Coordinates of C-alpha atoms and ligand atoms in Angstrom, one line a residue:
Chain A
M1 CA -52.3 -77.6 44.2
K2 CA -51.7 -75.7 41.0
K3 CA -48.4 -74.4 42.1
D4 CA -46.6 -77.7 42.6
S5 CA -47.7 -79.5 39.5
N6 CA -47.0 -76.4 37.4
I7 CA -43.3 -76.0 38.1
E8 CA -41.3 -76.9 35.0
N9 CA -39.3 -80.0 35.2
T10 CA -36.0 -78.5 35.8
V11 CA -33.9 -79.5 38.7
E12 CA -31.1 -77.5 40.1
P13 CA -28.0 -79.2 38.8
S14 CA -26.4 -79.4 42.3
K15 CA -29.4 -81.3 43.5
E16 CA -29.1 -83.8 40.8
V17 CA -25.5 -84.4 41.7
I18 CA -26.4 -85.0 45.3
K19 CA -29.1 -87.5 44.3
D20 CA -26.7 -89.4 42.1
T21 CA -24.1 -90.0 44.7
S22 CA -26.6 -91.1 47.3
A23 CA -28.1 -93.5 44.9
N24 CA -24.7 -95.1 44.2
G25 CA -24.3 -95.9 47.9
N26 CA -21.0 -95.9 49.8
G27 CA -19.5 -98.9 48.2
S28 CA -19.5 -97.7 44.7
R29 CA -18.4 -94.2 45.7
L30 CA -15.3 -95.8 47.2
L31 CA -14.7 -97.6 43.9
D32 CA -15.1 -94.3 42.1
G33 CA -12.4 -92.8 44.2
L34 CA -10.1 -95.7 43.4
N35 CA -10.9 -95.4 39.7
S36 CA -10.3 -91.7 39.6
A37 CA -6.8 -91.8 40.9
P38 CA -5.3 -93.7 38.0
K39 CA -7.4 -91.5 35.7
Y40 CA -5.8 -88.4 37.2
F41 CA -2.3 -89.8 36.7
L42 CA -3.3 -90.7 33.1
N43 CA -4.3 -87.1 32.5
V44 CA -1.1 -85.7 34.0
G45 CA 0.8 -88.2 31.9
K46 CA -1.0 -87.1 28.8
T47 CA 0.0 -83.5 29.5
L48 CA 3.6 -84.4 30.2
L49 CA 4.1 -86.7 27.3
P50 CA 4.9 -84.1 24.7
F51 CA 7.5 -82.6 27.0
L52 CA 9.1 -86.0 27.5
V53 CA 9.2 -86.5 23.7
I54 CA 10.9 -83.2 23.2
F55 CA 13.3 -84.0 26.0
I56 CA 14.3 -87.3 24.6
F57 CA 14.6 -85.9 21.1
F58 CA 17.1 -83.2 22.2
E59 CA 18.9 -85.6 24.5
V60 CA 19.6 -87.9 21.6
L61 CA 20.3 -85.1 19.2
L62 CA 22.9 -83.4 21.5
V63 CA 24.5 -86.6 22.5
I64 CA 25.0 -87.4 18.8
L65 CA 26.3 -83.9 18.2
H66 CA 28.7 -84.0 21.0
A67 CA 29.9 -87.4 19.8
T68 CA 30.5 -86.2 16.3
I69 CA 32.0 -82.8 17.2
P70 CA 34.3 -83.3 20.1
D71 CA 35.1 -79.6 20.6
L72 CA 31.4 -78.5 21.0
S73 CA 30.9 -76.4 24.1
H74 CA 28.7 -77.9 26.7
N75 CA 27.8 -74.5 28.0
L76 CA 26.4 -73.4 24.6
Y77 CA 25.0 -76.8 23.5
P78 CA 24.0 -78.4 26.8
I79 CA 22.7 -81.9 26.9
P80 CA 19.2 -81.7 28.4
H81 CA 19.9 -84.0 31.4
N82 CA 22.8 -81.7 32.4
I83 CA 20.3 -78.8 32.5
I84 CA 18.4 -80.6 35.2
V85 CA 21.6 -81.0 37.2
Y86 CA 22.2 -77.3 36.6
T87 CA 18.8 -76.4 37.8
W88 CA 19.5 -77.8 41.3
K89 CA 22.6 -75.6 41.4
A90 CA 20.6 -72.6 40.2
F91 CA 18.1 -72.9 43.0
F92 CA 20.6 -73.9 45.7
P93 CA 24.0 -72.3 44.8
G94 CA 25.4 -73.0 48.2
K95 CA 26.8 -70.6 50.8
D96 CA 30.2 -70.1 49.2
S97 CA 28.8 -69.3 45.8
A98 CA 28.7 -65.6 44.7
A99 CA 25.6 -66.2 42.6
N100 CA 22.1 -65.4 43.8
S101 CA 19.7 -68.2 44.0
V102 CA 17.2 -68.2 41.1
F103 CA 14.6 -68.0 43.8
I104 CA 15.7 -64.5 44.6
Q105 CA 15.8 -63.6 40.9
V106 CA 12.2 -64.8 40.3
G107 CA 11.1 -63.4 43.6
W108 CA 12.2 -59.9 42.7
S109 CA 10.5 -60.1 39.4
F110 CA 7.3 -61.2 41.1
V111 CA 7.5 -58.3 43.5
R112 CA 7.9 -55.8 40.7
V113 CA 5.1 -57.4 38.7
L114 CA 2.7 -57.3 41.7
L115 CA 3.6 -53.7 42.5
G116 CA 3.2 -52.5 38.9
F117 CA 0.1 -54.7 38.5
V118 CA -1.6 -53.1 41.6
I119 CA -0.8 -49.6 40.6
G120 CA -1.6 -50.1 36.9
T121 CA -4.9 -52.0 37.7
L122 CA -6.2 -49.5 40.2
S123 CA -5.5 -46.5 38.0
G124 CA -6.8 -48.4 35.0
L125 CA -10.0 -49.3 36.8
I126 CA -10.6 -45.7 37.9
I127 CA -10.1 -44.2 34.4
G128 CA -12.0 -47.1 32.9
I129 CA -15.0 -46.6 35.2
L130 CA -15.0 -42.9 34.5
M131 CA -14.9 -43.5 30.8
G132 CA -17.6 -46.1 31.1
L133 CA -19.9 -43.7 32.9
S134 CA -19.3 -40.5 31.0
K135 CA -20.1 -40.4 27.3
W136 CA -18.3 -37.2 27.1
L137 CA -15.1 -38.5 28.6
H138 CA -15.4 -41.6 26.4
R139 CA -15.6 -39.5 23.3
L140 CA -12.6 -37.5 24.4
L141 CA -10.3 -40.3 25.5
N142 CA -11.3 -43.3 23.5
P143 CA -9.4 -42.5 20.4
I144 CA -6.2 -42.1 22.4
F145 CA -6.7 -45.4 24.3
S146 CA -7.6 -47.3 21.2
L147 CA -4.3 -46.3 19.8
A148 CA -2.3 -46.9 23.0
I149 CA -3.6 -50.4 23.5
S150 CA -1.9 -51.6 20.3
I151 CA 1.5 -50.3 21.3
P152 CA 3.7 -53.0 22.7
T153 CA 4.7 -52.0 26.2
L154 CA 8.4 -52.3 25.6
A155 CA 8.2 -49.6 23.0
W156 CA 7.7 -47.2 25.9
V157 CA 10.9 -48.2 27.6
P158 CA 13.3 -45.8 25.8
I159 CA 11.1 -42.9 27.0
L160 CA 10.8 -44.3 30.5
L161 CA 14.6 -44.7 30.6
I162 CA 15.0 -41.0 29.8
I163 CA 12.4 -40.0 32.5
F164 CA 13.3 -42.5 35.3
G165 CA 16.8 -43.7 34.4
L166 CA 18.3 -47.1 34.3
N167 CA 16.7 -48.5 37.5
T168 CA 13.8 -50.4 39.1
K169 CA 11.5 -47.4 38.6
T170 CA 11.6 -47.8 34.9
I171 CA 10.8 -51.5 35.2
I172 CA 7.9 -50.9 37.5
V173 CA 6.4 -48.1 35.3
T174 CA 6.7 -50.5 32.4
I175 CA 4.6 -53.0 34.3
V176 CA 2.1 -50.2 35.2
L177 CA 1.7 -49.3 31.6
S178 CA 1.3 -52.9 30.4
C179 CA -1.6 -53.3 32.9
F180 CA -3.1 -49.9 32.6
F181 CA -4.2 -49.9 29.0
P182 CA -5.9 -53.3 28.8
I183 CA -7.7 -52.6 32.1
V184 CA -8.9 -49.2 30.9
Y185 CA -10.2 -50.7 27.7
S186 CA -11.9 -53.7 29.3
T187 CA -13.5 -51.8 32.1
T188 CA -14.8 -49.1 29.8
N189 CA -16.3 -51.7 27.5
G190 CA -17.6 -53.8 30.3
I191 CA -19.6 -50.9 31.7
R192 CA -20.8 -49.6 28.4
S193 CA -21.9 -52.9 27.1
I194 CA -24.2 -53.7 30.1
D195 CA -27.7 -54.6 28.9
R196 CA -29.7 -51.4 29.4
K197 CA -32.6 -53.5 30.6
L198 CA -30.6 -54.5 33.7
I199 CA -30.2 -50.8 34.4
W200 CA -33.9 -50.1 33.7
A201 CA -34.9 -52.9 36.0
A202 CA -33.0 -51.2 38.8
R203 CA -34.4 -47.7 37.9
I204 CA -38.0 -48.8 38.1
M205 CA -37.5 -50.1 41.6
G206 CA -36.2 -46.7 42.5
A207 CA -32.4 -47.3 42.6
S208 CA -30.2 -44.2 42.9
N209 CA -27.2 -43.7 40.6
L210 CA -24.9 -44.9 43.4
E211 CA -27.0 -48.1 43.9
I212 CA -27.0 -48.7 40.2
F213 CA -23.3 -48.3 40.1
F214 CA -22.5 -50.8 42.9
D215 CA -25.4 -53.2 42.3
V216 CA -25.5 -53.3 38.5
L217 CA -22.6 -51.7 36.7
L218 CA -19.8 -53.1 38.8
P219 CA -20.9 -56.7 38.9
G220 CA -22.2 -56.4 35.3
S221 CA -18.8 -55.4 34.0
L222 CA -16.9 -58.1 35.8
V223 CA -16.7 -60.5 32.9
S224 CA -14.9 -57.9 30.8
V225 CA -12.8 -56.6 33.7
I226 CA -11.6 -60.2 34.5
T227 CA -10.6 -60.6 30.9
G228 CA -8.7 -57.4 31.2
L229 CA -7.0 -58.5 34.4
R230 CA -6.0 -61.7 32.7
L231 CA -4.5 -59.8 29.8
A232 CA -2.8 -57.4 32.2
I233 CA -1.1 -60.2 34.1
G234 CA 0.0 -61.8 30.9
Y235 CA 1.3 -58.6 29.5
S236 CA 3.0 -57.6 32.6
W237 CA 4.8 -60.9 33.1
R238 CA 6.0 -60.6 29.5
A239 CA 7.0 -57.0 29.9
I240 CA 9.0 -57.6 33.1
V241 CA 11.3 -59.9 31.3
G242 CA 11.9 -57.4 28.5
A243 CA 12.3 -54.5 30.8
E244 CA 14.7 -56.3 33.1
M245 CA 16.7 -57.3 30.1
L246 CA 17.0 -53.7 28.9
V247 CA 17.8 -52.4 32.4
A248 CA 20.0 -55.5 33.3
L249 CA 23.3 -53.7 32.9
T250 CA 22.9 -51.7 36.1
D251 CA 20.2 -53.6 37.9
N252 CA 21.6 -57.0 38.6
I253 CA 18.5 -58.8 39.7
G254 CA 15.3 -60.3 38.3
I255 CA 14.4 -63.1 35.9
G256 CA 15.1 -61.0 32.9
Y257 CA 18.5 -60.2 34.1
Y258 CA 19.1 -63.8 34.9
I259 CA 18.4 -64.7 31.3
V260 CA 20.6 -62.0 29.9
G261 CA 23.2 -63.0 32.5
G262 CA 23.2 -66.5 31.1
Q263 CA 23.8 -65.2 27.7
I264 CA 26.7 -62.9 28.8
A265 CA 28.3 -65.8 30.7
N266 CA 27.8 -68.1 27.8
Q267 CA 25.6 -70.3 30.0
I268 CA 22.7 -71.6 27.9
P269 CA 21.4 -73.9 30.6
Q270 CA 20.8 -70.7 32.7
V271 CA 18.8 -69.2 29.8
I272 CA 16.7 -72.3 29.4
I273 CA 16.0 -72.5 33.1
G274 CA 15.0 -68.8 32.9
I275 CA 12.6 -69.5 30.1
F276 CA 11.0 -72.3 31.9
L277 CA 10.5 -70.2 35.0
I278 CA 8.8 -67.5 33.1
A279 CA 6.3 -70.0 31.7
L280 CA 5.8 -71.5 35.2
G281 CA 5.5 -68.0 36.7
G282 CA 2.8 -67.0 34.2
L283 CA 0.9 -70.2 34.9
L284 CA 1.2 -69.7 38.7
L285 CA -0.1 -66.1 38.6
D286 CA -3.0 -67.2 36.6
A287 CA -3.8 -70.2 38.8
T288 CA -3.4 -68.4 42.1
L289 CA -5.0 -65.0 41.2
M290 CA -7.3 -65.3 38.2
R291 CA -8.8 -68.8 38.3
P292 CA -10.0 -68.5 41.9
L293 CA -11.4 -65.0 41.2
E294 CA -13.2 -66.3 38.1
L295 CA -14.5 -69.4 39.9
V296 CA -16.3 -67.5 42.7
T297 CA -17.7 -64.9 40.4
I298 CA -18.5 -65.1 36.8
R299 CA -18.3 -68.9 36.5
R300 CA -20.6 -69.4 39.5
W301 CA -23.0 -66.8 38.0
G302 CA -23.0 -68.6 34.6
M303 CA -21.8 -65.4 32.9
I304 CA -19.3 -67.4 31.0
E305 CA -19.7 -71.0 29.8
K306 CA -18.4 -73.6 32.1
S307 CA -17.5 -75.8 29.2
K308 CA -15.2 -73.2 27.7
Q309 CA -12.3 -74.4 29.8
Chain B
M25 CA -67.0 -56.5 38.9
A26 CA -67.7 -52.9 37.9
K27 CA -68.1 -52.3 34.2
I28 CA -64.8 -51.2 32.7
D29 CA -66.1 -47.7 31.7
D30 CA -67.2 -46.9 35.3
R31 CA -63.8 -47.4 36.7
K32 CA -61.2 -44.8 37.5
T33 CA -58.6 -44.0 34.8
K34 CA -55.1 -45.2 35.7
I35 CA -53.1 -44.7 32.6
Q36 CA -54.1 -42.1 30.0
A37 CA -52.3 -41.2 26.8
T38 CA -53.5 -38.4 24.5
K39 CA -52.0 -37.8 21.1
L40 CA -48.9 -39.5 22.3
R41 CA -45.9 -39.4 19.9
K42 CA -42.5 -40.8 20.0
V43 CA -39.8 -40.1 17.4
F44 CA -36.4 -41.8 17.5
K45 CA -33.8 -39.6 15.8
E46 CA -31.1 -41.6 14.1
R47 CA -28.1 -40.0 12.6
R48 CA -29.6 -39.5 9.1
H49 CA -33.3 -40.3 9.5
E50 CA -36.1 -40.3 12.0
V51 CA -38.3 -43.2 13.0
V52 CA -41.8 -42.2 14.2
A53 CA -42.5 -45.2 16.4
V54 CA -45.7 -44.0 18.0
E55 CA -48.1 -41.4 16.7
D56 CA -51.5 -40.1 17.8
L57 CA -51.8 -42.8 20.4
D58 CA -54.9 -42.4 22.6
I59 CA -55.6 -44.9 25.3
D60 CA -57.4 -45.0 28.6
I61 CA -56.6 -47.9 30.9
K62 CA -58.7 -48.3 34.0
E63 CA -57.6 -49.0 37.5
G64 CA -57.4 -52.7 38.2
E65 CA -57.8 -53.6 34.5
F66 CA -55.9 -56.3 32.8
S67 CA -55.1 -54.7 29.4
V68 CA -53.3 -56.5 26.7
I69 CA -51.8 -54.8 23.6
V70 CA -51.3 -56.7 20.4
G71 CA -49.9 -55.4 17.2
P72 CA -47.6 -56.2 14.3
S73 CA -43.9 -56.4 14.9
G74 CA -42.1 -53.1 15.1
C75 CA -45.3 -51.1 15.6
G76 CA -44.1 -49.4 18.8
K77 CA -45.6 -51.6 21.5
S78 CA -42.4 -51.8 23.5
T79 CA -41.7 -48.1 23.0
F80 CA -45.2 -47.4 24.4
L81 CA -44.5 -49.6 27.4
Y82 CA -41.1 -48.0 27.9
M83 CA -42.7 -44.6 28.0
I84 CA -45.2 -45.7 30.6
A85 CA -42.3 -47.1 32.6
G86 CA -40.4 -43.9 32.2
F87 CA -37.5 -45.5 30.4
E88 CA -38.0 -43.5 27.3
K89 CA -39.1 -39.9 27.2
I90 CA -42.2 -39.0 25.2
T91 CA -41.7 -36.7 22.2
D92 CA -45.1 -35.1 22.1
G93 CA -48.6 -35.4 23.5
E94 CA -49.5 -36.4 27.0
L95 CA -49.0 -39.5 29.1
L96 CA -50.5 -39.5 32.6
L97 CA -50.4 -42.0 35.5
D98 CA -53.1 -41.2 38.1
G99 CA -53.4 -37.8 36.4
E100 CA -49.7 -37.0 36.8
P101 CA -47.3 -36.8 33.8
V102 CA -44.6 -39.6 33.7
L103 CA -41.3 -38.1 34.4
K104 CA -39.1 -41.0 35.3
P105 CA -39.2 -44.7 36.4
G106 CA -40.5 -45.3 39.9
R107 CA -41.9 -47.7 42.4
N108 CA -45.5 -47.3 41.5
R109 CA -44.7 -49.5 38.5
G110 CA -43.2 -52.9 38.0
F111 CA -41.7 -54.2 34.8
V112 CA -41.3 -57.7 33.4
F113 CA -39.0 -58.1 30.4
Q114 CA -39.1 -60.7 27.7
E115 CA -35.4 -61.4 28.3
F116 CA -36.1 -61.6 32.0
A117 CA -33.3 -59.1 32.8
L118 CA -32.4 -60.9 36.0
Y119 CA -29.1 -60.1 37.7
P120 CA -27.0 -63.2 37.1
W121 CA -24.8 -62.4 40.1
K122 CA -27.7 -62.6 42.4
T123 CA -29.6 -65.7 43.5
V124 CA -33.3 -66.0 43.1
K125 CA -33.7 -64.6 46.6
G126 CA -31.1 -61.9 45.9
N127 CA -33.0 -60.7 42.8
I128 CA -36.3 -60.6 44.6
R129 CA -34.8 -58.9 47.6
M130 CA -33.2 -56.1 45.6
P131 CA -36.2 -53.8 45.3
L132 CA -36.8 -54.1 49.1
E133 CA -33.2 -53.4 49.9
I134 CA -33.3 -50.4 47.6
G135 CA -36.5 -49.1 49.1
G136 CA -35.0 -49.2 52.6
G137 CA -36.8 -48.4 55.8
I138 CA -37.8 -52.1 56.4
S139 CA -36.1 -54.4 58.9
E140 CA -34.1 -57.4 57.6
E141 CA -36.7 -59.8 59.1
K142 CA -39.6 -58.1 57.3
I143 CA -37.6 -58.2 54.1
D144 CA -37.0 -61.9 54.5
A145 CA -40.6 -62.6 55.2
K146 CA -41.8 -60.6 52.3
V147 CA -39.3 -62.2 49.9
Q148 CA -40.4 -65.6 51.1
E149 CA -44.0 -64.7 50.6
Y150 CA -43.4 -63.8 47.0
I151 CA -41.2 -66.8 46.3
N152 CA -44.1 -68.9 47.5
L153 CA -46.6 -66.8 45.5
V154 CA -44.7 -67.6 42.2
G155 CA -44.0 -71.2 43.2
L156 CA -40.2 -71.0 43.6
E157 CA -39.9 -72.7 47.0
G158 CA -36.7 -74.7 47.1
F159 CA -34.9 -72.5 44.6
E160 CA -34.2 -69.6 46.8
N161 CA -30.4 -69.9 46.5
A162 CA -30.2 -71.0 42.9
Y163 CA -28.5 -68.6 40.4
P164 CA -30.7 -67.6 37.4
H165 CA -28.5 -69.4 34.9
T166 CA -29.5 -72.7 36.5
L167 CA -33.2 -72.1 36.0
S168 CA -35.5 -72.9 33.1
G169 CA -37.1 -70.0 31.1
G170 CA -40.4 -70.4 32.9
M171 CA -38.8 -70.3 36.3
K172 CA -36.7 -67.3 35.4
Q173 CA -39.8 -65.4 34.5
R174 CA -41.3 -66.4 37.8
V175 CA -38.4 -64.6 39.4
G176 CA -39.0 -61.7 37.1
L177 CA -42.6 -61.6 38.2
A178 CA -41.8 -61.8 41.9
R179 CA -39.2 -59.1 41.5
A180 CA -41.7 -56.8 39.8
L181 CA -44.4 -57.4 42.4
V182 CA -42.5 -57.6 45.6
Y183 CA -42.5 -53.9 46.3
D184 CA -46.3 -53.7 45.6
P185 CA -46.5 -51.4 42.6
D186 CA -50.0 -50.4 41.4
I187 CA -49.1 -50.9 37.8
L188 CA -47.5 -54.0 36.3
L189 CA -46.0 -53.7 32.8
L190 CA -45.1 -56.8 30.9
D191 CA -43.3 -56.8 27.5
E192 CA -43.9 -60.1 25.9
P193 CA -43.0 -61.8 29.1
F194 CA -43.7 -65.4 27.8
G195 CA -42.4 -64.8 24.3
S196 CA -39.4 -66.9 24.7
L197 CA -41.0 -69.8 26.4
D198 CA -42.2 -73.1 24.9
A199 CA -45.9 -73.5 24.2
Q200 CA -46.5 -75.8 27.2
T201 CA -44.7 -73.6 29.7
R202 CA -46.3 -70.6 28.2
K203 CA -49.8 -71.9 29.0
I204 CA -48.8 -72.7 32.5
M205 CA -47.4 -69.2 33.0
Q206 CA -50.6 -67.6 31.6
Q207 CA -52.6 -69.5 34.2
E208 CA -50.2 -68.6 36.9
L209 CA -50.2 -64.9 36.0
T210 CA -54.0 -64.9 36.1
R211 CA -54.0 -66.6 39.5
I212 CA -51.3 -64.1 40.8
W213 CA -53.2 -61.1 39.4
Q214 CA -56.3 -62.3 41.1
E215 CA -54.5 -63.0 44.4
V216 CA -52.4 -59.9 44.7
T217 CA -54.0 -56.5 45.4
S218 CA -52.8 -53.1 46.4
H219 CA -55.1 -51.2 48.7
G220 CA -57.8 -53.7 48.0
E221 CA -57.6 -53.0 44.2
K222 CA -56.2 -55.4 41.7
K223 CA -53.1 -54.3 39.9
T224 CA -53.5 -52.4 36.7
V225 CA -51.7 -54.6 34.1
V226 CA -50.4 -53.6 30.7
F227 CA -49.4 -56.8 28.9
I228 CA -47.8 -57.0 25.4
T229 CA -47.9 -60.0 23.3
H230 CA -47.8 -61.3 19.8
S231 CA -50.2 -64.2 20.6
V232 CA -53.8 -63.5 20.0
I233 CA -54.8 -66.6 22.1
E234 CA -52.7 -65.3 25.0
A235 CA -54.3 -61.9 24.7
V236 CA -57.8 -63.2 24.8
Y237 CA -57.0 -65.6 27.6
L238 CA -55.6 -62.9 29.8
A239 CA -57.3 -59.7 29.0
D240 CA -60.2 -57.6 30.2
R241 CA -59.7 -55.6 27.1
V242 CA -57.5 -56.3 24.1
F243 CA -56.0 -53.2 22.4
V244 CA -55.0 -53.7 18.8
M245 CA -52.2 -51.4 17.6
S246 CA -51.8 -50.3 14.0
A247 CA -48.7 -50.8 11.9
R248 CA -46.0 -48.2 12.6
P249 CA -46.4 -45.3 13.5
G250 CA -48.4 -47.1 16.2
H251 CA -51.7 -46.0 17.6
I252 CA -54.7 -47.8 19.0
K253 CA -56.7 -49.2 16.2
A254 CA -59.3 -51.3 17.9
I255 CA -60.5 -52.2 21.4
I256 CA -62.1 -55.5 22.0
D257 CA -63.8 -56.4 25.3
V258 CA -63.3 -59.9 26.7
P259 CA -66.2 -60.4 29.1
I260 CA -65.4 -64.1 29.7
P261 CA -65.3 -65.0 33.4
R262 CA -62.2 -66.4 34.9
P263 CA -60.8 -69.1 35.2
R264 CA -61.0 -69.3 31.4
S265 CA -60.2 -72.0 29.0
Y266 CA -58.8 -71.7 25.5
T267 CA -61.9 -73.1 23.9
G268 CA -65.6 -72.3 23.9
D269 CA -67.6 -70.3 21.4
E270 CA -67.2 -67.0 23.0
F271 CA -63.4 -67.4 23.2
I272 CA -63.1 -68.5 19.6
Q273 CA -65.3 -65.7 18.4
I274 CA -63.4 -63.0 20.2
R275 CA -60.2 -64.5 19.1
Q276 CA -61.4 -64.3 15.5
E277 CA -62.4 -60.7 16.0
V278 CA -58.9 -59.7 17.3
L279 CA -57.3 -61.7 14.5
N280 CA -59.3 -59.8 11.8
H281 CA -58.2 -56.5 13.2
L282 CA -54.7 -57.6 13.5
E283 CA -54.3 -59.2 10.1
E284 CA -55.0 -56.0 8.3
E285 CA -52.3 -54.3 10.3
V286 CA -49.8 -57.1 9.9
L287 CA -50.3 -56.9 6.1
K288 CA -49.8 -53.1 6.3
A289 CA -46.7 -53.6 8.4
A290 CA -45.3 -56.0 5.8
E291 CA -45.9 -53.5 3.0
L292 CA -44.2 -50.8 5.1
Y293 CA -41.3 -53.2 5.6
K294 CA -41.0 -54.0 1.9
G295 CA -41.2 -50.2 1.1
E296 CA -38.4 -49.5 3.5
L297 CA -36.3 -52.3 1.9
S298 CA -36.7 -51.0 -1.6
A299 CA -36.1 -47.4 -0.5
E300 CA -32.6 -48.4 0.8
Ligands
LIG26 N1 -33.7 -46.7 20.6 C1 -34.2 -46.7 19.3 N2 -33.6 -46.0 18.3 C2 -34.1 -45.9 17.1 N3 -35.2 -46.6 16.7 C3 -35.9 -47.3 17.6 C4 -35.4 -47.4 19.0 N4 -36.3 -48.2 19.6 C5 -37.2 -48.6 18.8 N5 -37.0 -48.1 17.5 C6 -37.8 -48.3 16.4 O1 -39.1 -47.9 16.7 C7 -40.1 -48.9 16.1 C8 -40.9 -49.5 17.2 O2 -40.1 -50.3 18.0 P1 -40.7 -51.2 19.2 O3 -39.5 -52.0 19.7 O4 -41.4 -50.4 20.1 O5 -41.7 -52.2 18.4 P2 -42.5 -53.4 19.0 O6 -43.9 -53.2 18.6 O7 -42.2 -53.6 20.4 O8 -41.9 -54.6 18.1 P3 -41.8 -56.1 18.5 O9 -43.1 -56.7 18.3 O10 -40.8 -56.6 17.4 O11 -41.2 -56.2 19.9 C9 -39.2 -49.9 15.4 O12 -39.2 -49.5 14.0 C10 -37.9 -49.7 15.9 O13 -36.9 -49.9 15.0
LIG27 MG1 -41.2 -55.2 21.5

């Protein structure tokens, strides 16, 4: 009898939710559904509004410009709605066109990013874990990595160009570097900052070093590692554009090349489309890789605040 | 119940000393600590803040190495943490990535040698013991403090250690929950036995009321460097209440011993501040 009455009055959140909906009954839930659809569009609308404002602003500005200066180049000073028309052509150039579809350009960049990301992350995780586990290794390598992490990845490119030449290898190694350093840093710190009491709790139940590694250190460092992965994806997506721009002269493919190509061909619409695709690509990588990973791990475990985002 | 003095010694410290070496100076956390805790005894240690209570408990647990003296469990020196002891932390130290069930299972999975069904049955038994039915699959962050500490208790008990070490386990709970947990701990301690013996408990607290409510014997520690300054028997039969002449009288006795030490600790603290 003691047990039941003594439990504190906290209810599992999920249970509360279940209770609420059942109390509302079917009818009102249906109404909820109807109500939430307009809300959704309202939210999307709120997000898109600023873009629309900018679009209209430049539309008006450029129409006026072109009206007052008749010789103004439409390629260098495109009217926004023409860019939209151009976008269609960029994606679907047609069979007779010599140009690659921008799909292929972006696709290539994605492949390079993923390849570099996988290599850089795996090697970063290994080094990071070793540095997290060994005080000695940490003392030895930490000064080097602390310095390296503040170097913009593109600063390495001249050296890479000398080693690997003007080709895809250089681009991929650039991506590898842009992932490697943040991952090493976040993994090392993630492991080193785990509450020692979590380790003690495992020790007293007789856990071996291996069990502590897999049961405590790995999951315990995940918050930090995921932050590192996020940084790595962001950095690598940035670095790919830079690297492709630098290597563009010989390697005629990739989103970076596409942008430089636009500049060389005096096609500003192409540049603007490239910029938009970079932004979308970054969002997409985050939404398809990082968000789901975060949702099933650290968010579910309450290791980061749900309200933060 | 046999008189305390007749029982077998479970935990014995002689001239125990612990020094923390910082870069520039040393902190003597524990010095000349002698204690003799009997098998099946519920011992509670109180003492001013920073007097080395946690340090002492960590040494029993094997988390911290002793600097000098002797610390024996069942006559054997403590070398490292192990399954004859269970530990409950003030901050719970639950694994956020494991559910309630997962946290309580962990010691059994680590121990190995038991079938999945036996593990499940055992885990359920302890979930029921601490009153967490229905919360098996909840993650710790969704639980209240009191419920988290129930998980902590179950996790420390599920592999049946002889010794249960608790470092201010209810220190972060509100007053009401704290009382409930004190009653629950008493009930659990009386229910759970290993080889027919009650568990030997070392419980640390700041609260004198909590100490007198729970303890067979209350040990008052001195200001740093910590040693045992007074031992007060609490011969009140269980279940206890927080009132009654005997309770209040013993509480006063503990308070008197403690107050002196708290004042000394405050002096020490002031001294350290002015020395800096
Ligand atoms: N790892 C450490 N390194 C250096 N000094 C330490 C370490 N752990 C504890 N100390 C010092 O040893 C002394 C005793 O600490 P301890 O945590 O055991 O005290 P306590 O009695 O548990 O205090 P509280 O009541 O606040 O929990 C303190 O002065 C503390 O600063
Ligand atoms: Mg303490």
